[in-house]
Coordinates of C-alpha atoms in Angstrom, one line a residue:
M1 CA -7.5 28.6 15.7
L2 CA -8.1 30.3 19.1
P3 CA -5.6 33.3 18.7
V4 CA -7.1 34.0 15.3
V5 CA -10.7 34.1 16.7
F6 CA -9.6 36.2 19.7
L7 CA -7.7 38.8 17.8
S8 CA -10.1 38.9 14.8
G9 CA -13.1 39.4 17.1
G10 CA -11.8 42.6 18.4
V11 CA -10.5 44.3 15.2
K12 CA -12.3 45.8 12.3
S13 CA -10.6 44.9 9.1
G14 CA -9.6 47.8 7.1
D15 CA -9.7 50.4 9.9
S16 CA -7.4 53.3 9.0
G17 CA -6.5 53.9 12.6
G18 CA -7.7 54.1 16.2
V19 CA -9.5 57.0 17.9
K20 CA -8.4 58.9 20.9
S21 CA -10.4 58.4 24.1
G22 CA -12.1 61.3 25.7
D23 CA -13.4 63.0 22.5
A24 CA -16.7 62.5 20.7
A25 CA -15.2 60.3 18.1
G26 CA -13.7 58.2 20.8
G27 CA -17.1 57.7 22.5
Q28 CA -18.7 56.8 19.2
G29 CA -15.8 54.4 18.5
N30 CA -16.4 52.6 21.8
A31 CA -20.1 52.3 21.2
A32 CA -19.4 50.9 17.8
L33 CA -17.1 48.3 19.2
R34 CA -19.7 47.3 21.7
R35 CA -22.4 47.1 19.0
S36 CA -20.0 45.2 16.6
S37 CA -21.5 41.9 15.5
R38 CA -18.1 40.8 14.1
P39 CA -17.5 38.1 16.7
Y40 CA -20.9 36.6 15.9
L41 CA -20.3 36.8 12.2
I42 CA -16.9 35.1 12.4
V43 CA -18.3 32.2 14.5
A44 CA -21.4 31.9 12.3
G45 CA -19.3 31.8 9.1
L46 CA -17.1 29.1 10.7
A47 CA -20.1 27.0 11.8
I48 CA -21.9 27.3 8.5
S49 CA -18.9 26.5 6.2
F50 CA -17.8 23.7 8.5
S51 CA -21.3 22.1 8.4
I52 CA -21.6 22.5 4.6
F53 CA -18.1 21.3 3.7
T54 CA -18.3 18.4 6.2
L55 CA -21.6 17.2 4.9
L56 CA -21.1 17.8 1.2
G57 CA -17.4 17.9 0.7
T58 CA -16.9 14.2 0.4
L59 CA -19.6 13.9 -2.2
I60 CA -18.5 16.9 -4.1
V61 CA -14.9 15.9 -4.3
S62 CA -15.8 12.4 -5.3
A63 CA -18.1 13.6 -8.0
L64 CA -15.6 16.1 -9.5
P65 CA -12.1 15.4 -10.7
L66 CA -10.6 17.2 -7.7
P67 CA -7.9 16.1 -5.2
D68 CA -9.2 14.8 -1.8
D69 CA -7.7 17.8 0.0
F70 CA -9.1 20.4 -2.4
I71 CA -11.3 22.0 0.2
R72 CA -8.5 22.3 2.7
W73 CA -6.2 24.0 0.2
A74 CA -9.0 26.4 -0.9
G75 CA -9.5 27.3 2.7
L76 CA -5.8 28.0 3.2
V77 CA -5.7 30.2 0.2
A78 CA -8.7 32.2 1.5
L79 CA -7.0 32.5 4.9
V80 CA -3.8 34.0 3.4
L81 CA -5.9 36.5 1.3
L82 CA -7.9 37.5 4.3
G83 CA -4.8 37.9 6.4
I84 CA -3.2 40.1 3.8
A85 CA -6.4 42.2 3.6
M86 CA -6.3 42.7 7.4
V87 CA -2.7 44.0 7.0
F88 CA -3.3 46.1 3.9
P89 CA -6.6 48.0 3.6
K90 CA -6.2 48.5 -0.1
V91 CA -6.2 44.7 -0.6
Q92 CA -9.3 44.4 1.5
E93 CA -11.0 47.0 -0.7
I94 CA -10.1 45.0 -3.8
L95 CA -11.5 41.8 -2.2
E96 CA -14.7 43.5 -1.2
R97 CA -15.3 45.3 -4.5
P98 CA -17.3 42.4 -6.0
F99 CA -19.8 42.8 -3.1
A100 CA -20.0 46.6 -3.3
R101 CA -23.5 46.5 -4.9
I102 CA -25.0 44.5 -2.0
G103 CA -27.0 47.2 -0.3
Q104 CA -24.2 49.8 0.0
R105 CA -21.3 51.3 -1.8
Q106 CA -18.7 49.3 0.1
V107 CA -18.8 46.2 2.4
N108 CA -17.7 47.0 5.9
G109 CA -15.4 45.0 8.2
E110 CA -18.4 43.2 9.6
R111 CA -18.9 41.1 6.5
G112 CA -15.2 40.7 6.3
G113 CA -15.6 38.8 9.7
F114 CA -18.1 36.5 8.1
G115 CA -15.7 35.8 5.2
L116 CA -12.9 35.0 7.7
G117 CA -15.3 32.6 9.5
L118 CA -16.1 30.8 6.2
A119 CA -12.4 30.3 5.5
L120 CA -11.7 29.1 9.1
G121 CA -14.6 26.6 8.8
A122 CA -13.1 25.1 5.6
V123 CA -9.7 24.5 7.2
Y124 CA -11.3 23.3 10.4
V125 CA -13.0 20.3 8.7
P126 CA -10.0 17.9 9.1
C127 CA -10.0 18.6 12.8
A128 CA -13.4 17.0 13.3
G129 CA -12.4 13.4 13.8
P130 CA -15.6 12.1 15.4
V131 CA -17.8 13.7 12.7
L132 CA -15.5 12.7 9.8
A133 CA -15.8 9.0 10.9
A134 CA -19.5 9.2 10.1
I135 CA -19.0 11.3 7.0
T136 CA -16.6 8.7 5.6
V137 CA -19.4 6.2 5.7
A138 CA -21.8 8.8 4.1
G139 CA -19.3 9.5 1.4
A140 CA -18.7 5.9 0.7
T141 CA -22.4 5.2 0.4
H142 CA -23.3 8.5 -1.4
H143 CA -26.1 8.9 1.2
I144 CA -26.4 11.6 4.0
G145 CA -29.0 10.6 6.5
L146 CA -30.8 12.6 9.2
R147 CA -28.5 11.2 11.9
T148 CA -25.4 12.3 10.0
V149 CA -26.8 15.8 9.6
A150 CA -27.7 16.0 13.3
L151 CA -24.3 14.8 14.3
T152 CA -22.6 17.4 12.1
L153 CA -24.8 20.3 13.3
A154 CA -24.4 19.3 17.0
F155 CA -20.6 19.3 16.5
A156 CA -20.7 22.6 14.8
V157 CA -22.8 24.2 17.5
G158 CA -20.6 22.6 20.2
T159 CA -17.6 24.1 18.5
A160 CA -19.1 27.5 18.0
V161 CA -20.1 28.1 21.6
P162 CA -16.5 28.2 23.1
L163 CA -15.1 29.9 20.0
L164 CA -17.8 32.6 20.4
G165 CA -16.6 33.1 23.9
F166 CA -13.1 33.8 22.7
A167 CA -14.3 36.1 19.9
L168 CA -16.5 38.1 22.4
A169 CA -13.5 38.3 24.8
G170 CA -11.5 39.8 22.0
R171 CA -14.3 42.4 21.4
A172 CA -14.4 43.1 25.2
V173 CA -10.6 43.8 25.2
A174 CA -11.0 46.1 22.2
D175 CA -13.8 47.9 24.1
R176 CA -12.1 48.4 27.4
V177 CA -8.4 48.4 26.9
R178 CA -7.2 51.9 26.0
A179 CA -4.1 50.7 24.2
F180 CA -6.2 48.5 22.0
R181 CA -8.6 51.3 21.1
E182 CA -5.8 53.7 20.3
R183 CA -3.9 51.2 18.2
Q184 CA -6.6 49.5 16.2
R185 CA -4.6 49.7 13.1
A186 CA -1.6 48.0 14.7
F187 CA -3.8 45.2 16.2
S188 CA -5.4 44.7 12.8
V189 CA -2.0 44.1 11.3
I190 CA -1.1 41.7 14.2
A191 CA -4.3 39.8 13.6
G192 CA -3.6 39.6 9.9
V193 CA -0.1 38.3 10.5
V194 CA -1.5 35.6 12.9
V195 CA -4.0 34.6 10.3
I196 CA -1.3 34.2 7.7
G197 CA 0.9 32.4 10.2
L198 CA -2.0 29.9 10.9
A199 CA -2.3 29.3 7.2
V200 CA 1.5 28.6 6.9
A201 CA 1.4 26.4 10.0
L202 CA -1.5 24.3 8.5
T203 CA 0.2 24.1 5.2
F204 CA 3.3 22.5 6.7
N205 CA 1.4 20.5 9.3
V206 CA 3.1 22.3 12.2
T207 CA -0.2 22.1 14.1
D208 CA 0.0 18.3 13.9
A209 CA 3.5 18.3 15.5
L210 CA 2.3 20.7 18.2
Q211 CA -0.7 18.5 19.0
R212 CA 1.6 15.5 19.4
D213 CA 4.0 17.4 21.6
V214 CA 1.4 19.0 23.9
P215 CA 0.2 16.5 26.6
D216 CA -3.3 15.2 25.8
Y217 CA -4.9 16.5 29.0
T218 CA -8.4 15.7 27.8
K219 CA -7.8 12.1 27.0
S220 CA -9.4 10.7 30.1
V221 CA -12.5 12.9 29.5
N222 CA -12.7 11.8 25.9
D223 CA -12.3 8.1 26.8
A224 CA -15.1 8.4 29.4
L225 CA -17.4 10.1 26.8
N226 CA -16.6 7.5 24.1
N227 CA -17.3 4.6 26.5
S228 CA -20.6 6.2 27.6
A229 CA -21.6 6.8 23.9
S230 CA -20.7 3.2 23.0
K231 CA -22.8 1.8 25.9
Y232 CA -25.7 4.1 24.9
L233 CA -25.6 3.1 21.3
R234 CA -25.8 -0.5 22.2
L235 CA -29.0 -0.2 24.2
G236 CA -32.3 -1.4 22.8
S237 CA -32.8 -4.4 20.6
A238 CA -29.1 -4.9 19.8
E239 CA -28.1 -5.1 23.5
P240 CA -29.2 -8.8 23.9
L241 CA -27.2 -9.8 20.9
Q242 CA -24.0 -8.3 22.3
A243 CA -24.8 -10.1 25.6
C244 CA -25.2 -13.4 23.7
A245 CA -21.8 -13.0 22.1
Q246 CA -20.2 -13.2 25.6
E247 CA -22.0 -16.5 26.5
P248 CA -20.6 -20.0 25.9
A249 CA -20.2 -20.4 22.2
D250 CA -21.4 -24.1 22.1
V251 CA -24.7 -23.6 24.0
L252 CA -27.9 -22.2 22.4
Q253 CA -29.0 -18.9 23.9
N254 CA -32.2 -16.9 24.0
C255 CA -31.3 -13.5 22.4
G256 CA -34.7 -12.2 21.4
K257 CA -36.3 -11.7 18.1
A258 CA -34.0 -11.3 15.1
P259 CA -33.7 -7.7 13.9
K260 CA -34.8 -6.9 10.4
I261 CA -32.6 -7.1 7.3
A262 CA -32.9 -3.4 6.3
G263 CA -31.3 -0.7 4.2
I264 CA -29.9 -3.2 1.7
S265 CA -28.8 -1.5 -1.6
S266 CA -28.9 -4.7 -3.7
W267 CA -28.8 -8.5 -3.6
F268 CA -27.1 -11.3 -5.6
N269 CA -27.2 -15.1 -5.6
T270 CA -31.0 -14.9 -5.1
A271 CA -33.8 -15.6 -7.5
G272 CA -33.7 -12.6 -9.8
D273 CA -31.5 -10.8 -7.4
G274 CA -34.6 -10.2 -5.3
P275 CA -34.5 -9.4 -1.6
V276 CA -34.9 -11.9 1.3
S277 CA -36.5 -11.2 4.7
I278 CA -36.3 -12.9 8.1
A279 CA -40.1 -12.9 8.2
G280 CA -40.3 -14.7 4.9
L281 CA -38.0 -17.5 6.1
K282 CA -40.2 -18.7 9.0
G283 CA -39.6 -22.4 9.5
K284 CA -36.0 -22.1 8.3
V285 CA -32.8 -21.9 10.3
V286 CA -31.0 -18.8 9.2
L287 CA -27.3 -17.9 9.6
I288 CA -26.5 -14.2 9.1
D289 CA -22.8 -13.8 8.3
F290 CA -21.3 -10.2 8.3
W291 CA -18.3 -10.0 6.0
A292 CA -16.2 -7.7 3.8
Y293 CA -14.5 -9.1 0.7
S294 CA -11.0 -7.7 1.5
C295 CA -11.1 -8.8 5.2
I296 CA -8.6 -11.7 5.7
N297 CA -10.4 -12.9 8.8
C298 CA -13.6 -13.2 6.7
Q299 CA -11.7 -15.0 4.0
R300 CA -10.5 -17.6 6.4
A301 CA -14.1 -18.1 7.8
I302 CA -16.1 -18.2 4.6
P303 CA -15.0 -21.7 3.5
H304 CA -16.7 -23.0 6.7
V305 CA -19.9 -21.0 6.0
E306 CA -20.0 -22.1 2.4
A307 CA -19.5 -25.8 3.5
W308 CA -22.4 -25.5 6.0
Y309 CA -24.7 -24.0 3.3
S310 CA -23.8 -26.7 0.8
S311 CA -24.3 -29.5 3.3
Y312 CA -27.5 -28.3 5.1
E313 CA -29.4 -26.2 2.6
A314 CA -31.6 -29.2 1.7
D315 CA -32.4 -29.7 5.4
G316 CA -33.6 -26.1 5.9
L317 CA -30.5 -23.9 6.4
V318 CA -30.4 -20.5 4.8
V319 CA -27.2 -18.5 4.9
I320 CA -27.3 -14.8 4.2
G321 CA -23.9 -13.0 3.7
V322 CA -24.4 -9.4 4.7
H323 CA -21.6 -7.5 3.1
T324 CA -20.9 -4.3 5.1
P325 CA -18.0 -2.3 3.7
E326 CA -15.0 -1.4 5.9
Y327 CA -13.5 0.7 3.2
A328 CA -15.1 3.1 0.6
F329 CA -14.0 0.8 -2.3
E330 CA -16.0 -2.1 -0.9
H331 CA -19.3 -0.6 -1.6
V332 CA -18.9 -1.2 -5.4
R333 CA -21.2 -4.1 -6.3
S334 CA -19.0 -5.5 -9.2
D335 CA -16.0 -5.6 -6.8
V336 CA -18.0 -7.4 -4.2
E337 CA -19.4 -9.9 -6.7
A338 CA -15.8 -10.6 -7.9
G339 CA -14.7 -11.1 -4.3
A340 CA -17.6 -13.5 -3.7
K341 CA -16.7 -15.4 -6.8
R342 CA -13.0 -15.8 -5.8
L343 CA -14.2 -17.1 -2.4
H344 CA -16.7 -19.5 -4.1
I345 CA -19.7 -18.1 -2.3
T346 CA -23.0 -19.5 -3.6
Y347 CA -25.4 -18.4 -0.8
P348 CA -27.4 -15.1 -1.0
V349 CA -25.4 -11.9 -0.5
A350 CA -26.9 -8.6 0.7
L351 CA -25.0 -5.3 0.1
D352 CA -25.4 -3.4 3.3
N353 CA -23.8 -0.3 2.0
D354 CA -25.9 2.0 4.2
Y355 CA -25.0 0.0 7.3
G356 CA -28.8 -0.5 8.0
T357 CA -28.6 -4.2 8.9
W358 CA -25.2 -3.8 10.6
N359 CA -26.8 -1.2 12.9
N360 CA -30.0 -3.2 13.4
F361 CA -27.9 -6.1 14.8
G362 CA -25.6 -3.8 16.8
N363 CA -22.7 -5.4 15.1
D364 CA -19.1 -4.1 15.4
S365 CA -16.9 -6.8 13.9
W366 CA -15.9 -8.6 10.7
P367 CA -16.6 -11.5 10.6
A368 CA -19.6 -12.0 12.9
E369 CA -22.4 -14.6 12.8
Y370 CA -25.9 -14.7 14.1
L371 CA -27.8 -17.9 14.2
I372 CA -31.6 -17.7 14.0
D373 CA -34.1 -20.5 14.8
S374 CA -37.1 -21.5 12.8
N375 CA -39.3 -19.2 14.9
G376 CA -37.3 -16.1 14.1
N377 CA -35.3 -15.9 17.4
V378 CA -31.6 -15.3 17.6
R379 CA -30.0 -18.3 19.4
H380 CA -26.3 -17.6 19.0
A381 CA -24.0 -14.7 18.3
G382 CA -20.4 -15.2 17.4
I383 CA -17.7 -12.6 16.9
G384 CA -14.5 -13.3 15.0
E385 CA -12.9 -16.4 13.7
G386 CA -12.7 -19.9 15.1
D387 CA -14.8 -22.5 17.0
Y388 CA -16.4 -23.7 13.7
A389 CA -17.2 -27.1 15.2
G390 CA -19.2 -25.4 18.0
T391 CA -21.2 -23.3 15.6
E392 CA -21.9 -26.3 13.3
K393 CA -23.1 -28.2 16.4
L394 CA -25.6 -25.5 17.1
I395 CA -26.8 -25.5 13.5
R396 CA -27.4 -29.2 13.6
Q397 CA -29.4 -28.8 16.9
L398 CA -31.7 -26.1 15.4
L399 CA -32.2 -28.0 12.2
S400 CA -33.2 -31.1 14.2
A401 CA -35.6 -29.0 16.4
A402 CA -37.2 -27.6 13.3
N403 CA -37.6 -31.0 11.7
P404 CA -37.1 -33.9 14.1
T405 CA -37.4 -36.5 11.4
A406 CA -34.6 -35.0 9.3
V407 CA -31.6 -37.2 8.8
L408 CA -28.7 -34.8 8.7
P409 CA -25.4 -35.5 6.7
K410 CA -22.2 -36.0 8.6
A411 CA -20.4 -32.9 9.9
T412 CA -18.3 -31.0 7.5
D413 CA -14.5 -31.2 7.6
V414 CA -12.9 -27.9 6.6
P415 CA -9.4 -27.1 8.1
D416 CA -9.5 -24.4 10.7
E417 CA -6.9 -21.8 9.7
T418 CA -7.5 -19.5 12.6
P419 CA -4.1 -18.1 13.8
Q420 CA -3.1 -19.4 17.2
N421 CA -0.1 -17.2 17.8
P422 CA -0.8 -15.1 21.0
D423 CA 2.0 -12.7 20.0
Q424 CA 0.8 -12.2 16.5
T425 CA 1.1 -8.6 15.1
Q426 CA -2.2 -6.8 15.2
E427 CA -3.9 -5.5 12.1
T428 CA -1.9 -2.4 11.0
Y429 CA -3.8 0.4 9.3
L430 CA -2.0 2.7 6.8
D431 CA -4.0 6.0 7.0
S432 CA -4.4 9.2 8.9
A433 CA -7.5 8.0 10.8
R434 CA -6.2 4.7 12.4
S435 CA -2.4 4.4 12.1
Q436 CA -0.8 3.7 15.5
S437 CA 2.4 1.8 14.4
N438 CA 4.3 4.3 12.3
A439 CA 7.9 4.3 13.4
N440 CA 8.5 7.6 11.5
N441 CA 6.4 9.2 14.3
P442 CA 7.7 7.7 17.6
K443 CA 5.3 10.0 19.6
D444 CA 2.1 8.1 18.9
G445 CA 2.6 6.2 15.6
S446 CA 0.1 8.3 13.7
L447 CA 0.2 9.6 10.1
A448 CA -0.8 13.1 9.1
N449 CA -2.8 13.9 5.9
G450 CA -0.9 15.3 3.0
T451 CA 2.0 14.6 0.6
R452 CA 5.6 14.5 2.0
S453 CA 8.9 12.6 1.7
Y454 CA 9.9 10.1 4.3
S455 CA 13.2 8.3 5.2
Y456 CA 13.3 5.0 7.1
P457 CA 13.9 5.6 10.8
S458 CA 17.2 4.3 12.2
K459 CA 15.3 1.7 14.2
I460 CA 11.8 0.1 13.6
P461 CA 10.4 -1.4 16.7
A462 CA 8.6 -4.8 16.8
D463 CA 5.2 -4.8 15.2
E464 CA 5.7 -1.3 13.6
Y465 CA 6.5 -0.1 10.1
G466 CA 8.5 2.7 8.6
L467 CA 8.1 4.6 5.4
T468 CA 10.5 5.9 2.8
G469 CA 10.1 7.9 -0.4
T470 CA 7.1 10.1 -1.3
W471 CA 3.7 9.2 0.1
T472 CA 0.3 10.9 0.0
V473 CA -1.6 10.1 3.2
G474 CA -5.4 10.0 3.1
K475 CA -8.2 9.1 5.6
E476 CA -8.3 5.4 4.3
S477 CA -4.9 4.7 2.6
I478 CA -1.5 5.9 1.6
T479 CA -0.7 6.4 -2.0
A480 CA 2.8 5.8 -3.4
G481 CA 4.9 8.4 -5.1
A482 CA 8.5 8.4 -6.2
G483 CA 10.8 5.9 -4.4
A484 CA 7.9 4.7 -2.1
G485 CA 8.7 1.9 0.3
I486 CA 7.5 0.3 3.5
A487 CA 9.6 -1.7 6.0
L488 CA 7.5 -3.8 8.4
N489 CA 8.6 -5.8 11.5
Y490 CA 6.2 -8.6 12.1
N491 CA 5.4 -11.6 14.2
A492 CA 3.4 -14.1 12.1
S493 CA 3.7 -16.8 9.5
D494 CA 1.8 -14.9 6.9
V495 CA 1.6 -11.2 6.1
Y496 CA -1.2 -9.8 3.9
L497 CA -1.3 -6.4 2.2
D498 CA -4.6 -4.7 1.2
V499 CA -3.6 -2.7 -1.8
G500 CA -5.2 -1.3 -5.0
G501 CA -4.3 0.4 -8.2
S502 CA -2.2 -0.7 -11.2
G503 CA 1.5 -1.5 -10.9
T504 CA 3.8 -3.8 -8.9
V505 CA 4.8 -4.4 -5.3
T506 CA 8.2 -6.1 -4.7
A507 CA 8.5 -7.8 -1.3
T508 CA 12.0 -8.7 0.1
V509 CA 12.3 -11.1 2.9
N510 CA 15.7 -12.5 4.1
G511 CA 17.3 -11.2 0.9
K512 CA 14.8 -12.9 -1.4
A513 CA 12.6 -10.6 -3.6
T514 CA 9.2 -11.5 -5.0
T515 CA 7.2 -9.1 -7.3
F516 CA 3.5 -9.0 -7.3
T517 CA 1.4 -7.5 -10.1
I518 CA -1.4 -5.4 -8.7
G519 CA -4.5 -4.7 -10.8
G520 CA -8.2 -4.1 -10.5
A521 CA -10.1 -3.3 -7.3
P522 CA -8.2 -3.2 -4.1
N523 CA -7.7 -6.6 -2.6
I524 CA -5.5 -8.6 -0.2
Y525 CA -2.2 -10.0 -1.5
T526 CA 0.0 -12.4 0.5
V527 CA 3.4 -10.7 0.7
V528 CA 5.0 -13.1 3.2
S529 CA 4.3 -16.8 3.6
L530 CA 6.4 -18.9 6.0
K531 CA 6.1 -22.5 7.1
A532 CA 6.1 -21.5 10.8
V533 CA 5.4 -18.5 13.0
G534 CA 8.3 -16.3 13.5
T535 CA 9.5 -12.7 13.7
G536 CA 11.0 -11.0 10.7
T537 CA 11.2 -7.9 8.5
V538 CA 9.6 -7.5 5.0
T539 CA 10.6 -4.5 2.9
L540 CA 8.2 -3.5 0.2
S541 CA 8.7 -1.2 -2.8
F542 CA 5.8 0.3 -4.7
S543 CA 5.0 1.5 -8.1
P544 CA 3.8 5.2 -8.1
G545 CA 0.0 5.4 -7.8
L546 CA -0.6 2.2 -5.8
A547 CA -2.8 2.8 -2.7
A548 CA -2.0 0.7 0.4
Y549 CA -4.7 0.3 3.1
S550 CA -3.6 -2.1 5.8
F551 CA -1.5 -5.1 6.8
T552 CA -3.1 -8.2 8.3
F553 CA -1.5 -11.4 9.6
G554 CA -1.9 -15.1 9.9

């Protein structure tokens, strides 16, 4: 991006040639360059189009029958056309002809700079990782809030400032360097070739390879900023809850007043599917359980939560399952209801599609539990699976404190299936945003957006996977094309695949093949189930069109 901004800031598209220094025309030409607003227009166009496409692109593409990378390809086409126009003035004249009636007979190179900025902004959108993480949530929930707008604008301004410096530097060179002034036409051609070269590089993801090969000299700075931001975001009412999660799990804590259940899009398993509030449950002991229906960790924890609800509801326990989606498909109510039915959930469920309650509690994990006493105070925070006996002990203590005369039933007896293998393979994401274990890319294990053909690498390290065939990589999943397959090396007794679409997946382990029929909303399928923990390799073949999201293990 930088060479394009630098060169384009100093040339005027469509100039027929330079002017010689020392004559009147030369002096006027220098003054025109100094007065040129082209650098500002390029950067303004980039910032504006970046902000608009970042904020609205996800919603527009999801509302229209367009491919996910439509905006990127439209920007690439515009870049090629603008680059050609910088090389060939006649082409520029054709491109500018539709605007000839806007205040003058012909649009000059200044507005051409704004158009170039608009195209650059469109192709720059995928580079904005921190912003796109928030926009993914906005797209999934079909809601763009004030904080999302502020984040996008702040990122756009922060990007525009250094880019404007490069554009102004290009203009300064054009103003002061004699060779540049005398060869404006040649530099315009060079800038056009650079623009076209950028478009070609982006088309074939050459920039991704370059980023992987160039040392990440800003990593330490980024890590420090991220850690500071994380600490800042956890200040306030949510901070004590995070502190409570670090305390002994089998002792009641004083974590402050319970945050509100807010921003819920809908409820089910309540009277008339009506809402429930913490304030309206005074005198009750409340367990808030954050979950997502395609989360294997949640699926192992929910039988315990359901057993507590069934056993202690009559004694004053209220369980609220706050379903906060990890993936975009998990915000669909009918899919969540189907998932809850498969898991035999009978307690109230709140669809936290806008992450309102998740943010109020300062939560960051699935599953997570917050135990609230009869006075509305949080007394326990638990993150992740396990220690179900300890949590039940605390529930019984709070129920007895709320009603000392209550005769509680005996403790529940649900098998604890929390994995105990310390070397178990970690959750493995199959997308461009979080992949770290792709053996096709030994540099950093990441995946780049777009459709391409893969071949299994000669060696797949432990806890990594390799791809073969045609795959389309997106920000949340990879979609199978012709001959698509995955080979995964794992350390576990069970391997689960989160996959959606219609078709089949065939899993081969130790020469034995098993075919699974995939249908309906994305969900978890057990593709490996062994009697004991061990290492192994599973090879999966996919029907075209299936979307794979992640591997989890047990």
